[in-house]
């Protein structure tokens, strides 16, 4: 069974609005999409009337039963859940700064976290058109006054516990913490070109064995230099490598 949280009915609270910036943003997403200002005003009054029953929050939905003078109605507000890939990107943003998780645990939603999530193409807060409602009342507005009232009370829940928003988006607090504890998946190591990879001298000698030019002819009657043996190399390897470097230098410099 999927995670769900139940909250007791709010007592009458006339005139109460969401206090936190994220709660106000939640309500704004509902109000900005509404077409009937009269129903919005009724919804604000209804939210503080004490006639909304206990609220159930689960992934993708908020639900309650309301007692209206005309009857009792079931109202649901929907919000799309984040995909698995979006949750991974959101977790990356939380991990990126220690203060993000500390703020969430302290019942705060940092604006910087929401901006980082937006930059990662993860919509944490709803925007215009994201909240969809259904109610069996006879009102034809969308949202009706009951759905608008439920959104206001959801904002009150968000004031006290922003993990309600994460549950709406698909994962509760424990699930998010489990995701954070798993850590990001190890990135695939980038391919390293041979030219960029350090190569031991012995391996370099073996890779070009038989292709190295011999030592340079000594100038005049000077004796051929003798190179001391180097650990891990055949006795004549160092001389061959030096000769190869000298020959390459002459090619680059040209006749002169």
XYZ file of C-alpha atoms in Angstrom:
256
model
C 0.000 0.000 0.000
C 1.315 3.431 -0.918
C 2.284 5.933 1.776
C -0.456 8.219 3.060
C -0.805 10.634 5.937
C -3.952 11.689 7.734
C -4.484 15.067 9.390
C -7.307 16.007 11.771
C -9.856 18.567 10.724
C -8.922 22.194 11.325
C -11.086 24.121 13.785
C -12.681 27.348 12.547
C -9.944 29.822 11.566
C -11.564 32.792 9.809
C -9.218 34.821 7.652
C -6.197 32.552 8.009
C -3.767 32.490 5.050
C -0.615 30.519 4.385
C 2.368 32.046 6.193
C 5.367 30.564 4.396
C 6.468 31.579 0.912
C 6.057 28.013 -0.387
C 2.517 27.744 1.052
C 1.564 31.005 -0.651
C 3.078 29.719 -3.901
C 0.910 26.591 -3.598
C -2.268 28.669 -3.240
C -1.197 30.992 -6.054
C -0.941 28.010 -8.423
C -4.608 27.290 -7.727
C -5.830 30.885 -7.824
C -3.948 31.827 -10.984
C -5.722 29.060 -12.897
C -9.208 29.893 -11.599
C -11.779 31.556 -13.833
C -14.332 32.548 -11.195
C -13.156 35.082 -8.598
C -16.420 34.686 -6.668
C -15.747 30.992 -6.063
C -12.221 31.855 -4.899
C -13.574 34.272 -2.295
C -16.071 31.676 -1.137
C -13.270 29.124 -0.960
C -11.163 31.349 1.305
C -14.104 31.810 3.666
C -15.013 28.120 3.549
C -11.434 27.127 4.474
C -11.796 28.903 7.819
C -15.344 27.741 8.512
C -14.456 24.466 10.227
C -16.675 22.487 7.831
C -13.864 20.528 6.156
C -13.265 17.098 7.646
C -9.957 15.259 8.180
C -7.510 15.537 5.291
C -5.709 12.597 3.689
C -2.513 13.308 1.763
C -1.061 10.596 -0.471
C 1.127 10.570 -3.577
C -0.572 12.726 -6.184
C -3.682 13.683 -4.203
C -5.243 15.528 -1.258
C -8.713 14.415 -0.245
C -11.358 15.427 2.286
C -15.099 15.439 2.856
C -16.813 18.790 3.338
C -20.097 19.596 5.059
C -21.897 22.284 3.116
C -25.350 23.587 4.029
C -26.540 21.960 0.776
C -25.028 18.543 1.565
C -21.861 16.554 2.155
C -19.332 16.362 -0.707
C -16.099 14.525 -1.438
C -13.357 16.746 -2.834
C -9.960 15.757 -4.229
C -7.078 17.912 -5.473
C -4.501 16.231 -7.714
C -0.847 17.083 -8.298
C 1.351 15.067 -10.673
C 3.974 12.847 -9.058
C 7.634 13.180 -9.950
C 9.146 10.413 -12.053
C 11.962 8.223 -10.780
C 14.479 10.167 -12.868
C 13.157 13.475 -11.497
C 13.499 12.187 -7.933
C 17.107 11.219 -8.626
C 17.843 14.709 -9.943
C 16.072 16.294 -6.987
C 18.098 14.132 -4.579
C 21.271 15.291 -6.330
C 20.275 18.901 -5.621
C 19.612 18.113 -1.943
C 22.978 16.359 -1.647
C 24.773 19.237 -3.353
C 24.454 21.457 -0.291
C 24.293 20.188 3.280
C 22.041 23.068 4.295
C 19.256 21.888 1.988
C 18.503 18.717 3.933
C 19.014 20.504 7.253
C 16.457 23.114 6.209
C 13.904 20.484 5.164
C 14.323 18.674 8.471
C 13.831 22.036 10.177
C 10.539 22.424 8.282
C 11.856 25.010 5.839
C 12.008 25.019 2.029
C 15.059 26.996 0.865
C 14.433 29.111 -2.207
C 17.873 28.032 -3.416
C 16.759 24.385 -3.396
C 13.658 25.167 -5.455
C 15.771 27.169 -7.927
C 18.296 24.320 -8.176
C 15.497 21.822 -8.725
C 13.988 24.042 -11.432
C 17.395 24.236 -13.127
C 17.501 20.425 -13.076
C 14.036 20.376 -14.722
C 12.295 19.204 -11.547
C 9.147 21.156 -10.640
C 8.842 20.916 -6.869
C 6.194 23.576 -6.316
C 3.067 23.565 -8.489
C 2.552 26.347 -10.991
C -0.507 27.550 -12.884
C -2.532 24.614 -14.183
C -0.709 21.950 -12.129
C -3.449 21.537 -9.512
C -6.518 19.703 -10.785
C -9.623 19.187 -8.686
C -12.776 17.124 -8.615
C -15.805 17.487 -6.362
C -19.302 16.027 -6.499
C -20.930 19.347 -5.611
C -23.147 21.090 -8.209
C -20.745 24.029 -8.719
C -19.436 24.178 -12.287
C -16.358 26.256 -11.494
C -12.879 24.753 -11.505
C -11.893 24.881 -8.779
C -15.163 24.968 -6.935
C -15.298 26.665 -3.552
C -14.705 23.334 -1.778
C -11.584 22.512 -3.803
C -10.291 26.059 -3.322
C -10.894 25.725 0.431
C -9.026 22.418 0.514
C -6.052 24.035 -1.258
C -5.973 26.738 1.418
C -5.964 24.138 4.172
C -3.253 22.184 2.332
C -1.189 25.379 2.459
C -1.665 25.447 6.231
C -0.288 21.898 6.360
C 2.678 22.985 4.257
C 3.389 25.826 6.684
C 4.003 23.255 9.412
C 5.552 20.461 7.372
C 6.965 20.901 3.841
C 7.370 17.110 3.593
C 3.635 17.144 2.836
C 4.558 18.659 -0.522
C 7.143 15.929 -1.156
C 4.553 13.278 -0.310
C 2.184 14.895 -2.789
C 4.960 14.675 -5.360
C 5.285 10.951 -4.688
C 7.628 10.274 -1.760
C 7.357 10.753 1.969
C 10.128 11.872 4.297
C 11.409 8.345 4.979
C 11.489 7.467 1.288
C 13.410 10.633 0.480
C 15.928 9.934 3.250
C 16.393 6.392 1.939
C 17.023 7.787 -1.539
C 19.573 10.247 -0.165
C 21.360 7.509 1.790
C 21.878 5.387 -1.305
C 24.054 8.154 -2.735
C 24.435 9.083 -6.376
C 25.268 6.315 -8.771
C 28.948 6.183 -9.594
C 29.567 8.009 -12.877
C 31.164 6.087 -15.666
C 34.866 6.847 -15.888
C 35.629 8.982 -18.939
C 37.679 7.416 -21.665
C 41.365 8.334 -21.479
C 43.268 8.735 -24.704
C 46.564 6.911 -24.948
C 48.346 10.191 -25.424
C 47.000 11.421 -22.077
C 47.815 8.287 -20.088
C 51.215 8.143 -18.301
C 53.199 5.194 -19.621
C 56.154 3.619 -17.777
C 59.416 3.866 -19.664
C 59.765 0.100 -19.848
C 56.326 -0.225 -21.451
C 57.091 2.554 -23.890
C 60.276 0.766 -24.933
C 58.437 -2.504 -25.471
C 55.646 -0.853 -27.478
C 58.113 0.448 -30.042
C 60.634 -2.354 -29.904
C 62.451 -2.753 -33.188
C 61.347 0.684 -34.436
C 63.761 2.799 -32.471
C 66.718 4.264 -34.351
C 70.137 3.491 -33.042
C 72.174 5.953 -31.032
C 73.416 9.053 -32.802
C 76.825 8.908 -34.338
C 79.287 10.569 -31.985
C 80.678 13.886 -33.239
C 84.279 13.683 -34.255
C 86.190 11.111 -32.292
C 84.241 11.490 -29.117
C 83.395 8.252 -27.395
C 79.841 6.876 -27.598
C 78.122 7.861 -24.354
C 77.437 5.055 -21.968
C 74.185 5.253 -20.010
C 73.931 3.610 -16.626
C 71.333 0.884 -16.308
C 67.968 2.106 -15.022
C 65.845 -0.077 -12.726
C 63.204 -1.980 -14.673
C 64.733 -1.329 -18.139
C 66.837 -3.480 -20.409
C 70.471 -2.304 -20.407
C 70.266 -0.646 -23.849
C 66.757 0.811 -23.465
C 67.721 4.240 -22.150
C 70.235 4.824 -24.914
C 67.654 3.840 -27.523
C 65.039 6.180 -26.098
C 67.478 9.083 -26.002
C 68.497 8.374 -29.580
C 64.873 8.301 -30.652
C 64.220 11.655 -28.955
C 67.244 13.196 -30.615
C 66.219 11.937 -34.048
C 62.725 13.338 -33.576
C 64.174 16.674 -32.516
C 66.247 16.852 -35.683
C 63.145 16.174 -37.803
C 61.252 19.008 -36.122
C 64.128 21.470 -36.362
C 64.863 20.661 -39.999
C 68.254 21.129 -41.722
C 70.261 23.945 -40.459
